[in-house]
mmCIF file with all atom_site columns, C-alpha atoms in Angstrom:
data_model
loop_
_atom_site.group_PDB
_atom_site.id
_atom_site.type_symbol
_atom_site.label_atom_id
_atom_site.label_alt_id
_atom_site.label_comp_id
_atom_site.label_asym_id
_atom_site.label_entity_id
_atom_site.label_seq_id
_atom_site.pdbx_PDB_ins_code
_atom_site.Cartn_x
_atom_site.Cartn_y
_atom_site.Cartn_z
_atom_site.occupancy
_atom_site.B_iso_or_equiv
_atom_site.pdbx_formal_charge
_atom_site.auth_seq_id
_atom_site.auth_comp_id
_atom_site.auth_asym_id
_atom_site.auth_atom_id
_atom_site.pdbx_PDB_model_num
ATOM 1  C CA . UNK A 1 1  ? 0.000   0.000  0.000   1.00 57.00 ? 1  UNK A CA 1
ATOM 2  C CA . UNK A 1 2  ? 1.167   3.520  -0.777  1.00 62.00 ? 2  UNK A CA 1
ATOM 3  C CA . UNK A 1 3  ? 2.303   5.648  2.094   1.00 83.00 ? 3  UNK A CA 1
ATOM 4  C CA . UNK A 1 4  ? 0.339   8.749  3.035   1.00 84.00 ? 4  UNK A CA 1
ATOM 5  C CA . UNK A 1 5  ? 2.724   11.218 1.414   1.00 85.00 ? 5  UNK A CA 1
ATOM 6  C CA . UNK A 1 6  ? 2.483   9.582  -2.022  1.00 88.00 ? 6  UNK A CA 1
ATOM 7  C CA . UNK A 1 7  ? -1.299  9.260  -1.736  1.00 88.00 ? 7  UNK A CA 1
ATOM 8  C CA . UNK A 1 8  ? -1.558  12.939 -0.840  1.00 89.00 ? 8  UNK A CA 1
ATOM 9  C CA . UNK A 1 9  ? 0.615   13.929 -3.818  1.00 90.00 ? 9  UNK A CA 1
ATOM 10 C CA . UNK A 1 10 ? -1.491  11.807 -6.172  1.00 90.00 ? 10 UNK A CA 1
ATOM 11 C CA . UNK A 1 11 ? -4.657  13.321 -4.746  1.00 91.00 ? 11 UNK A CA 1
ATOM 12 C CA . UNK A 1 12 ? -3.267  16.838 -5.188  1.00 92.00 ? 12 UNK A CA 1
ATOM 13 C CA . UNK A 1 13 ? -2.229  16.167 -8.789  1.00 92.00 ? 13 UNK A CA 1
ATOM 14 C CA . UNK A 1 14 ? -5.632  14.678 -9.577  1.00 91.00 ? 14 UNK A CA 1
ATOM 15 C CA . UNK A 1 15 ? -7.369  17.779 -8.190  1.00 89.00 ? 15 UNK A CA 1
ATOM 16 C CA . UNK A 1 16 ? -5.074  20.101 -10.133 1.00 90.00 ? 16 UNK A CA 1
ATOM 17 C CA . UNK A 1 17 ? -5.845  18.123 -13.304 1.00 89.00 ? 17 UNK A CA 1
ATOM 18 C CA . UNK A 1 18 ? -9.579  18.472 -12.688 1.00 85.00 ? 18 UNK A CA 1
ATOM 19 C CA . UNK A 1 19 ? -9.250  22.216 -11.974 1.00 82.00 ? 19 UNK A CA 1
ATOM 20 C CA . UNK A 1 20 ? -7.247  22.702 -15.181 1.00 82.00 ? 20 UNK A CA 1
ATOM 21 C CA . UNK A 1 21 ? -9.667  20.588 -17.200 1.00 82.00 ? 21 UNK A CA 1
ATOM 22 C CA . UNK A 1 22 ? -12.560 22.848 -16.132 1.00 77.00 ? 22 UNK A CA 1
ATOM 23 C CA . UNK A 1 23 ? -11.367 25.604 -18.466 1.00 75.00 ? 23 UNK A CA 1
ATOM 24 C CA . UNK A 1 24 ? -11.323 23.211 -21.417 1.00 80.00 ? 24 UNK A CA 1
ATOM 25 C CA . UNK A 1 25 ? -14.825 21.984 -20.626 1.00 76.00 ? 25 UNK A CA 1
ATOM 26 C CA . UNK A 1 26 ? -16.000 25.573 -20.167 1.00 72.00 ? 26 UNK A CA 1
ATOM 27 C CA . UNK A 1 27 ? -14.846 26.345 -23.681 1.00 77.00 ? 27 UNK A CA 1
ATOM 28 C CA . UNK A 1 28 ? -16.558 23.280 -25.166 1.00 81.00 ? 28 UNK A CA 1
ATOM 29 C CA . UNK A 1 29 ? -19.899 23.619 -23.368 1.00 79.00 ? 29 UNK A CA 1
ATOM 30 C CA . UNK A 1 30 ? -22.459 25.596 -25.347 1.00 82.00 ? 30 UNK A CA 1
ATOM 31 C CA . UNK A 1 31 ? -24.757 26.421 -22.393 1.00 83.00 ? 31 UNK A CA 1
ATOM 32 C CA . UNK A 1 32 ? -24.489 30.019 -21.185 1.00 86.00 ? 32 UNK A CA 1
ATOM 33 C CA . UNK A 1 33 ? -22.813 30.751 -17.856 1.00 83.00 ? 33 UNK A CA 1
ATOM 34 C CA . UNK A 1 34 ? -25.779 31.240 -15.519 1.00 88.00 ? 34 UNK A CA 1
ATOM 35 C CA . UNK A 1 35 ? -27.739 28.070 -16.451 1.00 89.00 ? 35 UNK A CA 1
ATOM 36 C CA . UNK A 1 36 ? -24.480 26.111 -16.375 1.00 85.00 ? 36 UNK A CA 1
ATOM 37 C CA . UNK A 1 37 ? -23.730 27.247 -12.821 1.00 87.00 ? 37 UNK A CA 1
ATOM 38 C CA . UNK A 1 38 ? -27.292 26.406 -11.760 1.00 89.00 ? 38 UNK A CA 1
ATOM 39 C CA . UNK A 1 39 ? -27.004 22.913 -13.264 1.00 89.00 ? 39 UNK A CA 1
ATOM 40 C CA . UNK A 1 40 ? -23.690 22.395 -11.471 1.00 86.00 ? 40 UNK A CA 1
ATOM 41 C CA . UNK A 1 41 ? -25.196 23.537 -8.171  1.00 89.00 ? 41 UNK A CA 1
ATOM 42 C CA . UNK A 1 42 ? -28.190 21.259 -8.653  1.00 93.00 ? 42 UNK A CA 1
ATOM 43 C CA . UNK A 1 43 ? -26.022 18.233 -9.384  1.00 93.00 ? 43 UNK A CA 1
ATOM 44 C CA . UNK A 1 44 ? -23.743 18.994 -6.426  1.00 91.00 ? 44 UNK A CA 1
ATOM 45 C CA . UNK A 1 45 ? -26.723 19.458 -4.093  1.00 91.00 ? 45 UNK A CA 1
ATOM 46 C CA . UNK A 1 46 ? -28.267 16.157 -5.156  1.00 95.00 ? 46 UNK A CA 1
ATOM 47 C CA . UNK A 1 47 ? -24.979 14.289 -4.726  1.00 95.00 ? 47 UNK A CA 1
ATOM 48 C CA . UNK A 1 48 ? -24.335 15.824 -1.286  1.00 92.00 ? 48 UNK A CA 1
ATOM 49 C CA . UNK A 1 49 ? -27.903 14.969 -0.228  1.00 92.00 ? 49 UNK A CA 1
ATOM 50 C CA . UNK A 1 50 ? -27.448 11.362 -1.385  1.00 95.00 ? 50 UNK A CA 1
ATOM 51 C CA . UNK A 1 51 ? -24.113 11.120 0.441   1.00 93.00 ? 51 UNK A CA 1
ATOM 52 C CA . UNK A 1 52 ? -25.648 12.448 3.666   1.00 91.00 ? 52 UNK A CA 1
ATOM 53 C CA . UNK A 1 53 ? -28.512 9.948  3.461   1.00 92.00 ? 53 UNK A CA 1
ATOM 54 C CA . UNK A 1 54 ? -26.304 6.968  2.548   1.00 94.00 ? 54 UNK A CA 1
ATOM 55 C CA . UNK A 1 55 ? -23.652 7.700  5.191   1.00 93.00 ? 55 UNK A CA 1
ATOM 56 C CA . UNK A 1 56 ? -26.358 8.560  7.764   1.00 88.00 ? 56 UNK A CA 1
ATOM 57 C CA . UNK A 1 57 ? -24.496 11.720 8.710   1.00 86.00 ? 57 UNK A CA 1
ATOM 58 C CA . UNK A 1 58 ? -26.232 13.911 11.277  1.00 84.00 ? 58 UNK A CA 1
ATOM 59 C CA . UNK A 1 59 ? -26.031 17.527 10.211  1.00 85.00 ? 59 UNK A CA 1
ATOM 60 C CA . UNK A 1 60 ? -26.805 20.358 12.570  1.00 87.00 ? 60 UNK A CA 1
ATOM 61 C CA . UNK A 1 61 ? -25.801 23.837 11.510  1.00 87.00 ? 61 UNK A CA 1
ATOM 62 C CA . UNK A 1 62 ? -26.221 26.973 13.579  1.00 91.00 ? 62 UNK A CA 1
ATOM 63 C CA . UNK A 1 63 ? -28.066 29.915 12.020  1.00 90.00 ? 63 UNK A CA 1
ATOM 64 C CA . UNK A 1 64 ? -24.840 31.932 12.084  1.00 93.00 ? 64 UNK A CA 1
ATOM 65 C CA . UNK A 1 65 ? -23.078 29.213 10.079  1.00 93.00 ? 65 UNK A CA 1
ATOM 66 C CA . UNK A 1 66 ? -25.974 29.045 7.609   1.00 91.00 ? 66 UNK A CA 1
ATOM 67 C CA . UNK A 1 67 ? -25.528 32.761 6.883   1.00 94.00 ? 67 UNK A CA 1
ATOM 68 C CA . UNK A 1 68 ? -21.768 32.301 6.412   1.00 95.00 ? 68 UNK A CA 1
ATOM 69 C CA . UNK A 1 69 ? -22.340 29.345 4.071   1.00 92.00 ? 69 UNK A CA 1
ATOM 70 C CA . UNK A 1 70 ? -24.930 31.335 2.122   1.00 92.00 ? 70 UNK A CA 1
ATOM 71 C CA . UNK A 1 71 ? -22.524 34.250 1.612   1.00 95.00 ? 71 UNK A CA 1
ATOM 72 C CA . UNK A 1 72 ? -19.713 31.875 0.629   1.00 95.00 ? 72 UNK A CA 1
ATOM 73 C CA . UNK A 1 73 ? -22.055 30.150 -1.830  1.00 90.00 ? 73 UNK A CA 1
ATOM 74 C CA . UNK A 1 74 ? -22.948 33.454 -3.464  1.00 92.00 ? 74 UNK A CA 1
ATOM 75 C CA . UNK A 1 75 ? -19.279 34.386 -3.825  1.00 94.00 ? 75 UNK A CA 1
ATOM 76 C CA . UNK A 1 76 ? -18.425 30.985 -5.314  1.00 91.00 ? 76 UNK A CA 1
ATOM 77 C CA . UNK A 1 77 ? -21.407 31.143 -7.689  1.00 89.00 ? 77 UNK A CA 1
ATOM 78 C CA . UNK A 1 78 ? -20.360 34.604 -8.870  1.00 92.00 ? 78 UNK A CA 1
ATOM 79 C CA . UNK A 1 79 ? -16.846 33.292 -9.407  1.00 90.00 ? 79 UNK A CA 1
ATOM 80 C CA . UNK A 1 80 ? -18.085 30.428 -11.602 1.00 86.00 ? 80 UNK A CA 1
ATOM 81 C CA . UNK A 1 81 ? -20.491 32.684 -13.504 1.00 88.00 ? 81 UNK A CA 1
ATOM 82 C CA . UNK A 1 82 ? -17.685 35.087 -14.360 1.00 89.00 ? 82 UNK A CA 1
ATOM 83 C CA . UNK A 1 83 ? -15.311 32.193 -15.114 1.00 83.00 ? 83 UNK A CA 1
ATOM 84 C CA . UNK A 1 84 ? -17.643 30.475 -17.566 1.00 81.00 ? 84 UNK A CA 1
ATOM 85 C CA . UNK A 1 85 ? -18.835 33.828 -18.904 1.00 82.00 ? 85 UNK A CA 1
ATOM 86 C CA . UNK A 1 86 ? -15.339 34.780 -19.923 1.00 77.00 ? 86 UNK A CA 1
#
């Protein structure tokens, strides 16, 4: 079995590959930026919901954290809209 350092390097390289591949896919996709970001958010939400149900994870979030997550989500969505829009 690989040691932790090698596994972490492979994981990092895989994530960098995916992040770099996003620009190529953004160029090839013909959907405009806003619907594309909504589709991505919908798919991510469904997959996170399925993961929570399958792993039986108990989630309790304070109202203060919900506001922080909401603001972070808006910032990330604006980032992706401008990224795919360009």
